[in-house]
Coordinates of C-alpha atoms in Angstrom, one line a residue:
M25 CA -0.2 -90.9 25.5
F26 CA 2.3 -93.6 26.3
D27 CA 2.2 -94.9 29.8
L28 CA 5.6 -95.2 31.4
T29 CA 4.2 -97.2 34.3
S30 CA 4.1 -100.3 32.1
L31 CA 7.8 -99.8 31.3
G32 CA 8.6 -99.5 35.0
N33 CA 6.6 -102.7 35.7
S34 CA 8.5 -104.6 33.1
V35 CA 11.8 -103.6 34.7
I36 CA 10.4 -104.8 38.1
E37 CA 9.5 -108.1 36.5
G38 CA 13.0 -108.4 35.0
D39 CA 11.5 -108.9 31.5
D40 CA 14.2 -107.5 29.2
E41 CA 12.4 -108.4 26.0
Q42 CA 9.3 -106.5 27.0
V43 CA 11.5 -103.6 28.2
R44 CA 13.0 -103.3 24.8
V45 CA 9.5 -103.4 23.1
L46 CA 8.1 -100.7 25.4
T47 CA 11.2 -98.5 25.3
N48 CA 11.0 -98.5 21.5
Q49 CA 7.3 -97.6 21.7
A50 CA 8.2 -94.7 24.1
I51 CA 10.9 -93.5 21.7
S52 CA 8.3 -93.7 18.8
A53 CA 5.9 -91.7 20.9
N54 CA 8.5 -88.9 21.0
I55 CA 8.9 -89.0 24.8
E56 CA 12.0 -87.2 26.0
P57 CA 15.0 -89.7 26.4
L58 CA 15.7 -88.5 29.9
V59 CA 12.0 -88.9 30.9
I60 CA 12.0 -92.5 29.5
I61 CA 15.1 -93.2 31.6
N62 CA 14.2 -91.4 34.9
E63 CA 10.5 -92.0 35.1
G64 CA 10.3 -95.4 33.3
L65 CA 13.5 -97.4 33.6
I66 CA 15.0 -95.9 36.8
G67 CA 11.5 -95.5 38.3
G68 CA 11.0 -99.2 38.1
M69 CA 14.5 -99.9 39.5
N70 CA 13.8 -97.7 42.4
V71 CA 10.8 -99.9 43.3
V72 CA 13.1 -102.9 43.0
G73 CA 15.6 -101.3 45.4
Q74 CA 12.9 -100.6 48.0
R75 CA 11.6 -104.2 47.7
F76 CA 15.1 -105.6 48.0
K77 CA 15.7 -103.6 51.2
V78 CA 12.7 -105.1 52.9
N79 CA 13.5 -108.7 51.7
D80 CA 10.5 -108.6 49.3
M81 CA 12.9 -109.3 46.4
F82 CA 16.2 -111.2 46.3
V83 CA 19.5 -111.0 44.6
P84 CA 18.7 -113.1 41.4
E85 CA 15.5 -111.1 40.8
V86 CA 17.3 -107.8 41.4
L87 CA 20.0 -108.8 38.9
M88 CA 17.3 -109.6 36.3
S89 CA 15.6 -106.3 36.8
A90 CA 19.0 -104.4 36.5
R91 CA 19.7 -106.2 33.3
A92 CA 16.2 -105.4 31.9
M93 CA 16.7 -101.7 32.9
N94 CA 20.1 -101.7 31.1
A95 CA 18.6 -103.2 28.0
G96 CA 16.2 -100.2 27.8
I97 CA 19.0 -97.6 28.6
E98 CA 21.1 -99.0 25.8
L99 CA 18.3 -98.2 23.3
V100 CA 17.9 -94.6 24.7
K101 CA 21.5 -93.7 25.1
P102 CA 22.2 -92.9 21.4
L103 CA 19.4 -90.3 21.6
L104 CA 21.0 -88.4 24.5
A105 CA 23.2 -85.3 24.0
G106 CA 26.7 -85.9 25.3
G107 CA 26.9 -86.2 29.0
E108 CA 23.2 -85.6 29.4
M109 CA 22.7 -88.5 31.8
T110 CA 23.3 -87.4 35.4
N111 CA 26.6 -88.4 36.8
K112 CA 26.5 -87.9 40.6
G113 CA 30.1 -89.0 41.0
T114 CA 32.4 -91.8 40.0
V115 CA 32.6 -95.0 42.0
V116 CA 35.5 -97.4 41.6
I117 CA 34.4 -100.9 42.7
G118 CA 35.9 -104.3 42.9
T119 CA 36.5 -107.5 45.0
V120 CA 39.8 -107.4 46.8
K121 CA 43.0 -109.4 46.1
G122 CA 42.7 -113.1 46.6
D123 CA 38.8 -113.1 46.5
L124 CA 36.9 -114.2 43.4
H125 CA 33.3 -113.6 44.6
D126 CA 31.4 -111.1 42.5
I127 CA 27.6 -111.4 42.8
G128 CA 27.3 -108.9 45.7
K129 CA 29.8 -106.6 44.2
S130 CA 28.1 -106.7 40.8
L131 CA 24.7 -106.0 42.4
V132 CA 26.0 -103.0 44.3
G133 CA 27.6 -101.7 41.0
M134 CA 24.3 -102.1 39.1
M135 CA 22.3 -100.4 41.9
L136 CA 24.7 -97.5 41.9
E137 CA 24.5 -97.1 38.1
C138 CA 20.7 -97.1 38.4
S139 CA 21.0 -94.3 40.9
G140 CA 23.0 -92.1 38.6
Y141 CA 26.6 -92.8 39.5
K142 CA 29.3 -93.6 37.0
V143 CA 30.6 -97.0 38.0
I144 CA 34.1 -98.4 37.1
D145 CA 33.8 -102.1 38.0
L146 CA 37.3 -103.6 38.1
G147 CA 36.1 -107.2 38.7
V148 CA 37.6 -109.6 41.2
D149 CA 41.0 -110.3 42.7
I150 CA 42.1 -106.6 42.5
S151 CA 45.3 -105.5 44.1
P152 CA 45.6 -102.2 46.1
E153 CA 47.8 -100.8 43.3
E154 CA 45.1 -101.5 40.7
F155 CA 42.4 -99.8 42.8
I156 CA 44.6 -96.7 43.2
A157 CA 45.4 -96.5 39.5
A158 CA 41.7 -96.7 38.6
I159 CA 40.9 -94.0 41.2
K160 CA 43.5 -91.7 39.7
E161 CA 42.6 -92.4 36.1
N162 CA 38.9 -91.9 36.5
D163 CA 38.9 -89.2 39.2
G164 CA 37.0 -91.6 41.5
K165 CA 35.3 -90.0 44.5
I166 CA 34.3 -93.3 46.1
L167 CA 36.3 -96.6 46.4
A168 CA 34.0 -99.6 47.1
L169 CA 35.7 -102.7 48.3
S170 CA 34.1 -106.2 48.6
A171 CA 35.2 -109.4 50.3
L172 CA 33.4 -112.6 51.0
L173 CA 36.3 -114.6 52.5
T174 CA 37.5 -113.9 56.0
T175 CA 41.1 -114.6 54.7
T176 CA 40.8 -111.7 52.3
M177 CA 39.4 -109.1 54.6
L178 CA 42.8 -107.6 55.5
A179 CA 43.3 -106.8 51.8
M180 CA 40.8 -104.0 52.4
K181 CA 43.2 -102.5 55.0
S182 CA 46.1 -102.9 52.6
T183 CA 44.2 -100.9 50.0
I184 CA 43.4 -98.1 52.5
D185 CA 47.1 -98.1 53.5
E186 CA 48.0 -97.8 49.9
C187 CA 45.7 -94.8 49.5
L188 CA 47.5 -93.2 52.4
E189 CA 50.9 -93.9 51.0
Q190 CA 49.9 -92.5 47.6
G191 CA 48.6 -89.3 49.2
I192 CA 45.0 -89.7 48.0
R193 CA 43.3 -90.8 51.2
D194 CA 41.7 -87.4 51.8
K195 CA 40.4 -87.2 48.2
V196 CA 38.5 -90.5 48.2
K197 CA 35.8 -92.1 50.5
V198 CA 36.3 -95.8 51.1
V199 CA 33.2 -98.0 51.6
I200 CA 33.4 -101.7 52.3
G201 CA 31.0 -104.7 52.3
G202 CA 30.6 -108.4 52.1
A203 CA 29.3 -111.3 54.3
P204 CA 32.1 -111.3 56.9
I205 CA 32.4 -107.5 57.1
S206 CA 31.0 -105.4 60.0
Q207 CA 30.8 -101.8 61.1
E208 CA 33.3 -102.7 63.8
F209 CA 35.8 -104.0 61.2
S210 CA 35.2 -100.9 59.1
D211 CA 36.1 -98.7 62.1
Q212 CA 39.2 -100.8 62.8
I213 CA 40.7 -100.4 59.4
G214 CA 39.8 -96.8 59.0
A215 CA 37.2 -97.1 56.2
D216 CA 34.6 -94.3 55.8
G217 CA 31.6 -96.7 56.0
Y218 CA 30.2 -100.2 55.8
A219 CA 27.0 -101.3 54.0
G220 CA 25.3 -104.6 54.7
D221 CA 23.5 -104.8 51.4
A222 CA 23.2 -103.1 48.0
A223 CA 20.4 -100.7 49.0
A224 CA 22.4 -99.6 52.1
A225 CA 25.5 -99.1 49.9
V226 CA 23.6 -96.7 47.6
E227 CA 22.4 -94.7 50.6
L228 CA 25.9 -94.7 52.1
V229 CA 27.6 -93.4 48.9
A230 CA 25.0 -90.7 48.6
K231 CA 25.5 -89.6 52.2
L232 CA 29.4 -89.6 51.9
L233 CA 29.3 -87.5 48.7
L234 CA 26.8 -85.1 50.2
D235 CA 29.0 -84.7 53.3
A236 CA 32.1 -84.2 51.2
T237 CA 30.3 -81.5 49.2
M238 CA 29.2 -79.7 52.4
V239 CA 32.8 -79.8 53.7
A240 CA 34.1 -78.4 50.4
R241 CA 31.8 -75.4 50.7

């Protein structure tokens, strides 16, 4: 019987070549595609998330693990029936207008994808109008805004104001993050939450969507 632990360990080590080899072996052993993804690939990434949270792993290592995991998922995807992978909700993410930093934002996007969310990553230097268009086009439930420069922080408020103006503020939860951002700033501009790191962002998104579901009931 193929042992999925070794696949998870290769994800933790960020060894994408080994992940491809072991994923192909798991496929050859007729293991269910979703089991390979959930127990092997995402199982490994969950460990990475926990280690990152307690500063036992750092951003470059997490990015390597996420890339390794994605290498395995790409091999398994063709074997899945349409829409079989869980989509817990769509998150539109990007770095705000005037800011070109993307490592933190990319890391949050990867961690969310690993946790079963559909992520629309718009990239950097994104205007409020572009964020709103993507939310409408993709039926986004969460809007995740990143800023690393203090000079671009107010672009987050502009984006929230645009949500209000377009009449979609009650349909989307806005989360913000980045080095200069704080809970206090989040409260000031009317965001739904602030996350200090990628692991906290995943927890915040899960909580906000759960809360929204409870309210809808």
